Coordinates of C-alpha atoms in Angstrom, one line a residue:
M216 CA 0.0 0.0 0.0
E217 CA 1.4 3.4 -1.0
E218 CA 1.8 5.8 1.9
I219 CA 1.7 9.6 1.6
D220 CA 1.1 12.4 4.1
T221 CA -1.8 14.2 2.3
V222 CA -4.1 13.2 -0.5
V223 CA -6.1 16.0 -2.3
V224 CA -9.1 14.8 -4.2
G225 CA -9.9 16.9 -7.3
A226 CA -7.7 19.0 -9.6
G227 CA -9.9 21.9 -10.3
Q228 CA -9.3 25.4 -8.9
A229 CA -9.5 24.1 -5.3
G230 CA -7.1 21.2 -5.8
V231 CA -4.5 23.3 -7.7
A232 CA -4.6 26.0 -5.0
M233 CA -4.3 23.4 -2.3
S234 CA -1.3 21.8 -4.0
E235 CA 0.5 25.1 -4.3
H236 CA 0.2 25.8 -0.6
L237 CA 1.2 22.3 0.4
T238 CA 4.2 22.5 -1.9
H239 CA 5.2 25.8 -0.3
L240 CA 5.1 24.2 3.1
D241 CA 7.1 21.1 2.0
I242 CA 4.2 18.8 2.8
P243 CA 4.4 15.5 0.8
H244 CA 1.1 15.1 -1.1
V245 CA -0.6 14.0 -4.2
V246 CA -3.6 15.3 -6.1
L247 CA -5.9 12.7 -7.5
E248 CA -8.1 13.7 -10.5
R249 CA -10.5 11.3 -12.2
A250 CA -10.2 13.1 -15.6
R251 CA -8.1 16.1 -16.5
I252 CA -7.1 19.3 -14.7
A253 CA -10.2 21.6 -14.5
E254 CA -12.3 19.0 -16.3
R255 CA -15.6 20.5 -15.4
W256 CA -14.6 23.7 -17.1
R257 CA -13.8 21.7 -20.2
T258 CA -16.7 19.3 -20.6
E259 CA -19.5 20.1 -18.2
R260 CA -20.3 23.7 -19.3
W261 CA -21.9 25.1 -22.5
D262 CA -19.7 26.1 -25.4
S263 CA -20.0 29.9 -25.1
L264 CA -19.5 30.0 -21.4
V265 CA -17.2 32.7 -20.0
A266 CA -16.1 33.5 -16.5
N267 CA -18.6 35.6 -14.4
G268 CA -15.8 37.9 -13.3
P269 CA -13.2 39.9 -15.2
A270 CA -9.7 38.5 -15.6
W271 CA -8.1 41.0 -13.2
H272 CA -10.2 39.7 -10.4
D273 CA -11.1 36.0 -11.0
R274 CA -7.6 34.6 -10.8
F275 CA -4.9 33.4 -8.4
P276 CA -2.7 36.1 -6.9
N277 CA 0.6 34.8 -8.5
M278 CA -0.4 34.6 -12.2
A279 CA -2.4 36.8 -14.5
F280 CA -4.6 35.6 -17.4
G281 CA -3.1 36.1 -20.9
C282 CA -5.8 38.5 -21.9
D283 CA -7.0 42.0 -21.3
D284 CA -7.6 42.6 -17.5
D285 CA -11.3 43.6 -18.1
A286 CA -12.1 40.7 -20.4
F287 CA -14.1 37.7 -19.2
P288 CA -12.1 34.6 -20.1
D289 CA -13.8 31.8 -22.0
K290 CA -14.0 28.3 -20.4
E291 CA -11.1 26.9 -22.4
S292 CA -8.9 29.8 -21.3
V293 CA -9.9 29.1 -17.7
A294 CA -9.0 25.4 -17.9
A295 CA -5.7 26.3 -19.6
Y296 CA -5.0 28.8 -16.9
F297 CA -5.2 26.2 -14.2
E298 CA -3.2 23.7 -16.2
A299 CA -0.4 26.3 -16.7
Y300 CA -0.6 27.3 -13.1
A301 CA 0.0 23.7 -11.9
K302 CA 3.0 23.4 -14.1
R303 CA 4.7 26.4 -12.5
F304 CA 5.4 24.5 -9.3
N305 CA 5.3 20.9 -10.7
A306 CA 2.1 20.0 -8.9
P307 CA 2.0 16.3 -8.2
I308 CA -1.3 15.7 -10.0
R309 CA -2.3 12.2 -11.1
T310 CA -5.0 12.4 -13.7
G311 CA -7.3 9.5 -14.7
V312 CA -7.5 8.3 -11.1
D313 CA -11.0 7.9 -9.6
V314 CA -11.3 8.0 -5.9
T315 CA -14.0 5.5 -4.9
A316 CA -13.8 5.6 -1.1
V317 CA -12.0 7.5 1.8
T318 CA -12.3 5.6 5.1
P319 CA -10.9 6.7 8.5
K320 CA -8.6 4.0 10.0
D321 CA -6.0 3.9 12.7
G322 CA -5.5 7.7 13.0
G323 CA -5.4 8.2 9.2
F324 CA -7.3 7.3 6.1
V325 CA -7.5 4.5 3.6
V326 CA -8.0 6.0 0.1
Q327 CA -9.3 3.5 -2.4
T328 CA -8.9 4.5 -6.0
S329 CA -9.2 3.0 -9.5
K330 CA -5.4 2.7 -9.5
G331 CA -4.8 1.1 -6.1
T332 CA -5.0 2.0 -2.4
I333 CA -3.2 4.8 -0.6
R334 CA -2.7 5.2 3.1
A335 CA -2.8 8.9 4.1
R336 CA -2.6 10.9 7.3
H337 CA -4.6 13.8 5.9
V338 CA -7.3 14.0 3.1
V339 CA -8.6 17.2 1.5
A340 CA -11.8 17.0 -0.5
A341 CA -11.4 19.6 -3.2
T342 CA -14.2 18.6 -5.5
G343 CA -15.9 22.0 -5.4
P344 CA -19.6 23.0 -5.2
F345 CA -20.7 21.7 -8.6
Q346 CA -20.9 18.0 -8.0
K347 CA -24.3 16.4 -8.7
P348 CA -26.8 18.1 -11.0
A349 CA -30.1 18.9 -9.2
I350 CA -33.2 18.3 -11.2
P351 CA -36.5 18.8 -9.2
P352 CA -38.9 15.8 -9.6
V353 CA -41.6 17.9 -11.2
V354 CA -42.0 16.7 -14.8
P355 CA -41.8 12.9 -15.4
A356 CA -39.1 11.6 -17.7
D357 CA -41.8 10.3 -20.1
A358 CA -43.6 13.6 -20.4
G359 CA -42.5 14.0 -24.0
P360 CA -39.9 16.8 -24.3
L361 CA -36.2 16.1 -24.0
Q362 CA -35.1 17.0 -20.4
L363 CA -31.5 17.9 -19.5
H364 CA -29.6 19.8 -16.9
S365 CA -27.6 22.9 -17.8
N366 CA -24.4 20.9 -17.3
A367 CA -25.3 18.8 -20.3
Y368 CA -26.2 21.7 -22.5
R369 CA -23.6 22.7 -25.2
N370 CA -25.3 24.9 -27.9
P371 CA -28.7 25.5 -29.6
A372 CA -28.0 23.0 -32.4
Q373 CA -27.8 20.2 -29.9
L374 CA -31.5 20.5 -29.0
P375 CA -34.4 19.0 -30.9
Q376 CA -36.6 21.3 -32.9
G377 CA -39.2 23.4 -31.0
A378 CA -39.5 25.8 -28.2
V379 CA -37.5 25.5 -25.0
L380 CA -38.6 25.9 -21.4
V381 CA -35.7 27.0 -19.3
V382 CA -36.2 26.5 -15.6
G383 CA -34.0 28.7 -13.4
G384 CA -33.3 32.5 -13.6
G385 CA -29.7 32.4 -12.3
S386 CA -26.6 33.1 -14.3
S387 CA -26.7 29.8 -16.2
G388 CA -30.4 29.9 -16.9
V389 CA -30.6 33.4 -18.2
Q390 CA -27.4 33.2 -20.4
I391 CA -28.6 29.9 -22.0
A392 CA -32.1 31.3 -22.5
E393 CA -30.8 34.4 -24.2
E394 CA -28.5 32.3 -26.4
L395 CA -31.4 30.1 -27.5
M396 CA -33.6 33.2 -28.2
E397 CA -30.8 34.7 -30.3
A398 CA -30.6 31.4 -32.2
G399 CA -34.2 31.8 -33.2
R400 CA -35.8 29.6 -30.6
E401 CA -39.0 30.4 -28.8
V402 CA -38.0 30.6 -25.2
Y403 CA -40.0 30.4 -22.0
L404 CA -38.0 31.2 -18.8
S405 CA -39.2 30.2 -15.3
I406 CA -37.8 32.6 -12.7
G407 CA -37.7 32.2 -8.9
P408 CA -36.4 34.6 -6.2
H409 CA -33.0 36.1 -7.1
D410 CA -30.5 38.8 -6.6
R411 CA -29.7 41.0 -9.7
P412 CA -26.6 43.0 -9.1
P413 CA -25.4 45.5 -11.8
R414 CA -22.6 44.2 -14.0
R415 CA -21.0 47.6 -13.9
Y416 CA -21.9 50.9 -12.3
R417 CA -20.1 54.2 -12.6
G418 CA -17.1 52.8 -14.3
R419 CA -16.5 49.9 -11.9
D420 CA -17.4 46.2 -12.2
N421 CA -19.6 44.4 -9.8
V422 CA -16.7 42.5 -8.3
W423 CA -15.0 45.8 -7.5
W424 CA -18.1 47.1 -5.7
L425 CA -18.4 43.8 -3.7
G426 CA -14.8 44.3 -2.6
V427 CA -14.8 47.9 -1.5
L428 CA -18.2 47.6 0.1
G429 CA -16.9 44.6 2.2
K430 CA -19.4 42.1 0.8
W431 CA -16.9 39.5 -0.4
N432 CA -15.6 39.1 3.1
A433 CA -19.1 38.6 4.7
D434 CA -18.4 35.5 6.9
S435 CA -21.8 34.0 6.8
P436 CA -25.0 34.4 4.7
G437 CA -28.0 36.2 6.0
P438 CA -30.9 34.1 7.3
G439 CA -32.5 32.3 4.3
T440 CA -29.9 33.5 1.8
E441 CA -27.5 30.6 1.8
H442 CA -28.7 29.5 -1.7
V443 CA -30.0 32.8 -3.2
T444 CA -29.8 32.7 -7.0
I445 CA -27.5 35.4 -8.4
A446 CA -28.3 36.7 -11.9
V447 CA -25.1 38.2 -13.3
S448 CA -23.3 37.6 -16.6
G449 CA -19.9 38.0 -18.2
A450 CA -21.3 37.1 -21.7
H451 CA -20.9 39.6 -24.5
G452 CA -18.2 41.5 -22.6
G453 CA -20.4 41.6 -19.5
K454 CA -23.7 43.2 -19.1
T455 CA -26.4 43.7 -16.4
I456 CA -29.2 41.1 -16.6
D457 CA -32.6 42.7 -17.2
F458 CA -35.4 40.2 -17.4
R459 CA -38.0 42.7 -18.6
A460 CA -35.7 43.8 -21.4
L461 CA -35.4 40.1 -22.5
A462 CA -39.2 39.8 -22.5
H463 CA -39.5 42.9 -24.6
R464 CA -37.2 41.2 -27.1
G465 CA -39.5 38.2 -27.3
M466 CA -38.8 35.9 -24.4
T467 CA -41.7 34.7 -22.3
L468 CA -41.3 34.9 -18.5
M469 CA -43.1 32.9 -15.9
G470 CA -42.9 32.4 -12.1
M471 CA -41.4 29.4 -10.4
T472 CA -42.2 26.0 -11.8
E473 CA -44.4 24.3 -9.2
G474 CA -46.2 21.3 -10.7
Y475 CA -47.2 19.1 -13.7
S476 CA -50.1 17.0 -14.7
D477 CA -51.4 15.6 -18.0
G478 CA -48.9 17.4 -20.2
V479 CA -49.4 20.7 -18.5
V480 CA -46.7 22.5 -16.5
R481 CA -47.9 24.9 -13.7
F482 CA -46.2 28.0 -12.5
A483 CA -46.6 30.0 -9.3
D484 CA -48.1 33.4 -9.2
D485 CA -44.9 35.0 -8.1
L486 CA -43.2 36.4 -11.2
K487 CA -43.9 40.1 -10.5
T488 CA -42.9 39.7 -6.9
N489 CA -39.6 38.0 -7.9
L490 CA -38.8 40.7 -10.4
Q491 CA -39.5 43.5 -7.9
A492 CA -37.3 41.8 -5.2
G493 CA -34.5 41.6 -7.8
D494 CA -35.0 45.2 -8.7
A495 CA -34.8 46.1 -5.0
N496 CA -31.5 44.3 -4.7
Y497 CA -30.2 46.0 -7.8
L498 CA -31.1 49.4 -6.6
S499 CA -29.7 48.8 -3.2
V500 CA -26.3 48.2 -4.7
L501 CA -26.5 51.4 -6.6
D502 CA -27.4 53.2 -3.4
E503 CA -24.5 51.8 -1.5
A504 CA -22.1 52.6 -4.4
D505 CA -23.3 56.2 -4.6
A506 CA -22.8 56.6 -0.8
Y507 CA -19.3 55.1 -1.0
I508 CA -18.3 57.5 -3.8
A509 CA -19.6 60.5 -2.0
K510 CA -17.9 59.5 1.3
H511 CA -14.6 58.9 -0.3
G512 CA -14.7 61.7 -2.8
L513 CA -14.1 59.5 -5.8
D514 CA -14.2 61.0 -9.3
L515 CA -16.4 58.4 -11.0
P516 CA -19.0 59.4 -13.7
L517 CA -22.6 59.8 -12.8
E518 CA -24.9 57.1 -14.3
P519 CA -28.5 58.2 -13.7
E520 CA -29.8 56.0 -16.6
A521 CA -28.8 52.9 -14.5
R522 CA -31.9 53.5 -12.4
T523 CA -34.3 53.2 -15.3
I524 CA -36.4 50.1 -14.9
P525 CA -38.3 49.0 -18.1
D526 CA -42.1 48.8 -18.2
D527 CA -43.6 45.5 -17.3
P528 CA -44.2 43.4 -20.4
T529 CA -47.4 41.6 -21.0
C530 CA -46.1 38.3 -19.6
V531 CA -45.7 40.2 -16.2
T532 CA -48.9 42.2 -16.2
D533 CA -50.9 39.1 -17.4
P534 CA -48.8 36.2 -16.1
I535 CA -48.9 32.7 -17.6
R536 CA -49.9 30.2 -14.9
E537 CA -49.7 27.0 -17.0
I538 CA -48.4 25.8 -20.3
D539 CA -49.5 22.7 -22.3
L540 CA -46.2 21.4 -23.5
A541 CA -47.5 19.9 -26.7
E542 CA -49.7 22.9 -27.7
A543 CA -46.7 25.3 -27.1
G544 CA -44.5 23.1 -29.2
I545 CA -41.9 22.7 -26.4
G546 CA -39.3 20.2 -27.5
T547 CA -36.9 20.7 -24.6
I548 CA -37.0 21.4 -20.9
L549 CA -33.7 22.7 -19.7
W550 CA -33.1 22.6 -15.9
A551 CA -30.8 25.4 -14.8
T552 CA -31.5 24.4 -11.2
G553 CA -28.1 24.1 -9.6
Y554 CA -26.2 21.3 -8.0
Q555 CA -26.2 19.1 -4.9
F556 CA -23.2 17.8 -2.9
D557 CA -22.1 14.2 -3.5
F558 CA -19.7 13.1 -0.8
G559 CA -20.9 9.5 -0.6
W560 CA -17.4 8.3 -1.1
I561 CA -16.3 9.8 2.2
K562 CA -17.1 7.2 4.9
A563 CA -16.8 9.6 7.9
D564 CA -19.3 11.1 10.4
T565 CA -19.0 14.7 9.4
F566 CA -22.2 15.3 7.3
D567 CA -25.7 16.5 8.2
D568 CA -28.9 14.6 7.2
K569 CA -28.8 16.3 3.7
G570 CA -25.2 15.3 3.0
R571 CA -23.7 18.7 3.6
P572 CA -20.3 18.8 5.3
L573 CA -20.1 19.7 9.0
H574 CA -17.0 21.8 9.4
Q575 CA -15.4 25.0 10.7
R576 CA -13.6 26.9 8.0
G577 CA -13.1 23.7 6.1
V578 CA -11.9 21.7 9.1
S579 CA -14.2 18.7 9.5
R580 CA -15.3 16.9 12.6
E581 CA -13.2 13.9 11.5
P582 CA -9.5 14.7 12.5
G583 CA -7.4 14.9 9.4
L584 CA -10.2 15.4 6.9
Y585 CA -10.6 18.8 5.3
F586 CA -12.7 20.6 2.6
V587 CA -11.9 23.3 0.2
G588 CA -14.1 25.1 -2.3
L589 CA -17.4 24.9 -0.5
P590 CA -19.9 27.8 -0.8
W591 CA -19.5 30.1 2.2
Q592 CA -16.6 28.0 3.5
T593 CA -15.2 31.1 5.3
R594 CA -16.7 34.0 3.4
R595 CA -18.9 34.9 0.5
G596 CA -16.0 34.6 -2.0
S597 CA -15.0 31.1 -0.9
S598 CA -16.3 29.2 -4.0
F599 CA -14.8 31.8 -6.4
I600 CA -11.4 31.4 -8.0
W601 CA -9.7 34.1 -5.9
G602 CA -11.5 33.1 -2.7
V603 CA -10.6 29.4 -2.9
W604 CA -6.9 30.2 -3.1
H605 CA -7.1 31.9 0.3
D606 CA -9.2 29.2 1.9
A607 CA -6.7 26.6 0.6
K608 CA -3.9 28.5 2.3
F609 CA -5.7 28.3 5.6
I610 CA -6.3 24.5 5.3
A611 CA -2.6 23.9 4.3
D612 CA -1.6 25.8 7.4
Q613 CA -3.8 23.6 9.6
I614 CA -2.2 20.5 8.1
A615 CA 1.2 22.0 8.8
I616 CA 0.2 22.7 12.4
Q617 CA -1.0 19.1 13.0
R618 CA 2.2 17.8 11.5
G619 CA 4.1 19.9 14.0
Y620 CA 2.2 18.4 16.9
M621 CA 2.8 14.9 15.6
A622 CA 6.5 15.6 15.2
Y623 CA 6.8 16.7 18.8
Q624 CA 9.1 14.4 20.8
G625 CA 8.8 16.0 24.2
C626 CA 11.1 15.5 27.2
A627 CA 11.3 13.2 30.2
A628 CA 8.0 13.5 32.1
I629 CA 9.5 12.3 35.4
R630 CA 12.7 13.8 36.9
V631 CA 14.7 11.2 38.7
P632 CA 15.9 12.6 42.1
E633 CA 19.7 13.1 42.3
D634 CA 19.9 11.0 45.5
A635 CA 18.0 8.1 44.2

C-alpha cells in the first residue's frame, strides 16, 4: 500500500490551489483527479460560457490571465490557466484516477482508487460546489420533451426542434435562455427569487463594488440567503441582466415552476414579486455605491440611466400560470437548477442529514479530513477562483500545524531525584 502524508481529491481550482500551498510548506502530497485538470470547465459547461468575473479579479494572486484585464475569459482559457498554473510548481497531480472511497482508519485514512490503495494521514476534499446536477422531480421523464440539466447543454444546435422551457433564472439559466432566443428559438423562462446586481456601475465592475463595500468578506450568509440565486453575466463582454428587457425582445417569463399533470406545467403566481425583489436588490447596490463614492470623494462618472427600470411586459402584467407542452411546441425542458453535494465516497461522520459537510472553515469533525471550495466556507467569496486560493492556504496551514504536533518528541515527564 502506498503511503503519503496528504491526499487531495480533485484537480480543479481548489485542488490546484491546495497543491500550491502544500508545496510551499514542503508537505508531501498527491492530487488525484478522475479526468483532466479543471475537467468540469472543459466538458460540463456550455460552449459559449465565459467566467462571471473579469480576468483582473477572478484569478490566483501569482499569475495573470493572458488576456485584457477587463475581459471575461472563456471556459477553455480558464481550464488552460489552471493547467499552466499547476506546471509552474510541478504540482504532483495524477490524472485519470477515480477516488472511490475514503475511510478513516488507525488515525489516518485508507483512500481507495481506481489505480490502487493509498494510506494517508490527511485528506482534502477539493471537489468543489458543482458535483451532482439537481433536477427537481416535477416533470416525469416520459412527459414528451427532452429534459436535460444545464451541465449537459452545449449549444442550440444540440437540442431538438421546437420551443424551449428553461427553468431557473440564475446566471446559467438566463445566459442559456438568451443564447437560445438569439438562435431563433421560442424561449420560456421560469424565474424564482433572485438577486440581480449590476454588472458595472459608474465605471467599476460588480466584483470591485463587492470588494470595496466589504461584501466579499461577509463571513456568513444572512438568514434564508444561503442559496439565493444570483443573476449576473460576463457574456458579450459583461452586461447587467434585465429580465424585462429580455421579455420585450421576445422571451416569455413565468414564475417558479411548481407542478405538472397531464402534459401541463404549472407556474406560481410570483413572477412580479420575484422581479420586484430583484430590482430592490439591484437598486440597493447602486445606493451603496453612490454613498461610498460620496464618502470617499471619488471622481467616478454619474450614471442616472442605470436606475431606469423598463415597463412591465405583457407576460408580467398578465402572467402565464400554466403551459400545455404539446400545444406550445416545447421540445426541450432545460433545468438550470443548480447542484447538490455528492460526498458519498467519504465514509466519515461529518455530514448532516442532507449530506452537507459539517465543518469549521473547512476543518471537518473527523480529525485529518478537510474541505476546500465549499460555498461560504469562510466567506462569500469562498467558492470563487480568488477566494478558494485563500481558503486553501488556511487548510494547508492547519495541516502543517497538525504535522508539527505529531513531530513533537517532548522530554522526560518524570525527573529522577539526584539522591535516588
